[in-house]
C-alpha atoms as one frame of an Amber mdcrd trajectory, in Angstrom:
protein
 -28.035  38.525   9.858 -30.672  36.110  10.690 -34.087  36.797   9.579 -36.058
  38.953  12.135 -39.311  37.765  13.654 -42.674  39.309  13.847 -46.144  38.177
  15.023 -47.459  35.725  12.817 -44.168  34.455  11.045 -45.014  31.086  12.006
 -42.181  30.474  14.152 -42.730  28.709  17.485 -42.395  30.249  20.824 -38.948
  29.496  22.513 -40.848  27.883  25.560 -42.726  25.384  23.014 -39.067  24.917
  21.232 -37.652  23.905  24.458 -40.101  21.160  25.415 -39.379  17.486  24.831
 -36.139  15.759  23.950 -32.740  17.384  24.581 -30.404  19.506  22.091 -27.946
  16.983  20.635 -25.091  19.410  20.201 -23.184  17.818  23.301 -23.090  14.301
  21.527 -21.862  15.662  17.941 -18.135  15.606  17.168 -18.066  19.139  15.748
 -14.340  18.570  14.535 -15.771  15.985  12.195 -18.574  18.011  10.801 -17.899
  18.691   6.838 -20.010  20.330   4.295 -19.589  20.422   0.524 -19.707  23.652
  -1.482 -19.013  25.992   1.577 -17.494  29.155   0.801 -15.254  29.269   3.879
 -13.706  25.985   4.884 -14.861  24.818   8.385 -17.795  27.482   8.454 -20.219
  24.568   8.880 -18.921  24.192  12.181 -20.142  27.409  13.319 -23.905  26.936
  12.656 -24.108  24.014  15.026 -24.397  26.080  18.190 -26.343  26.078  21.419
 -29.927  27.380  21.311 -29.082  30.465  23.146 -26.502  31.441  20.559 -28.834
  30.749  17.660 -29.232  34.433  16.635 -25.630  34.959  16.409 -24.167  36.037
  12.887 -21.867  33.195  12.389 -23.081  31.400   9.211 -22.069  28.925   6.582
 -22.296  30.031   2.976 -22.451  28.007  -0.268 -19.673  29.135  -2.495 -20.923
  29.042  -6.216 -24.318  27.453  -6.492 -27.399  27.501  -4.062 -26.931  23.786
  -2.947 -25.167  23.259   0.281 -24.519  19.530   1.664 -23.503  19.141   5.475
 -22.728  15.748   7.015 -22.563  15.072  10.903 -21.082  12.275  12.666 -21.865
  10.682  16.033 -25.568  10.929  15.087 -24.855   7.529  13.644 -24.397   9.483
  10.558 -26.685  12.475   9.150 -26.416  14.239   5.882 -28.765  17.414   5.348
 -29.024  18.411   1.925 -30.279  22.199   1.176 -31.480  21.666  -2.429 -33.241
  25.181  -2.739 -33.079  28.691  -1.248 -35.749  30.537  -3.070 -33.916  32.221
  -5.584 -30.614  33.636  -4.081 -27.315  33.098  -5.595 -25.953  31.395  -2.317
 -27.537  29.708   0.506 -26.824  30.885   3.953 -27.705  28.946   7.238 -27.204
  30.396  10.622 -28.375  27.830  12.812 -29.186  23.972  13.005 -30.748  22.640
  16.092 -30.904  19.085  16.619 -33.203  17.429  19.288 -33.921  14.144  20.421
 -32.545  11.393  22.728 -28.873  11.238  23.139 -26.787   8.314  24.254 -23.106
   7.840  24.583 -23.080   4.482  22.758 -20.175   4.054  20.697 -20.287   1.510
  17.904 -17.374  -1.160  18.130 -16.892  -4.510  16.656 -18.335  -7.523  18.418
 -15.794  -9.666  20.065 -16.845 -13.579  19.784 -15.446 -16.706  20.698 -16.680
 -19.855  19.104 -15.470 -23.507  18.338 -15.813 -24.452  14.854 -15.088 -28.245
  15.907 -15.607 -28.807  19.671 -13.172 -31.145  21.435 -15.207 -33.420  23.820
 -12.240 -33.457  26.470 -12.571 -29.861  26.966 -16.262 -30.147  27.845 -16.331
 -33.148  30.528 -19.297 -33.281  32.772 -18.939 -35.129  36.112 -20.652 -38.530
  35.993 -21.222 -38.533  32.310 -18.562 -41.289  32.011 -21.251 -43.639  33.245
 -23.807 -42.598  31.187 -24.738 -44.340  27.666 -23.061 -42.506  24.555 -25.294
 -42.112  21.590 -24.035 -41.479  18.030 -26.059 -40.182  15.022 -24.490 -40.112
  11.721 -26.588 -38.195   9.298 -24.507 -39.501   6.176
């Protein structure tokens, strides 16, 4: 179960947490979230939950050692590395909440068209036939 809170525990009041930014859960592709060393495959997806469900007992636990690595996509790319857990044999995580400014921007390849060698007949300008032509050869 998640840790119970008491006065003076150092946690922020929920009103203070809810200020500023937005929760980014709706921008995360949960199906692509992965974790290394998780005891139950796919349990890392259970810890990305709404703020209202943050106290639910669903968790992600490391299998053998205390190290746990979680990777998230669609936040460009984010890796969370939990190195220590203060002496326990395994690491259990119950909730990860990410806040910020979300966009629906999807990164794609840029389509460009260019001319490596321009053809002057493709770029005719009216009245240019009467103008003087200049040529400059650098070599």
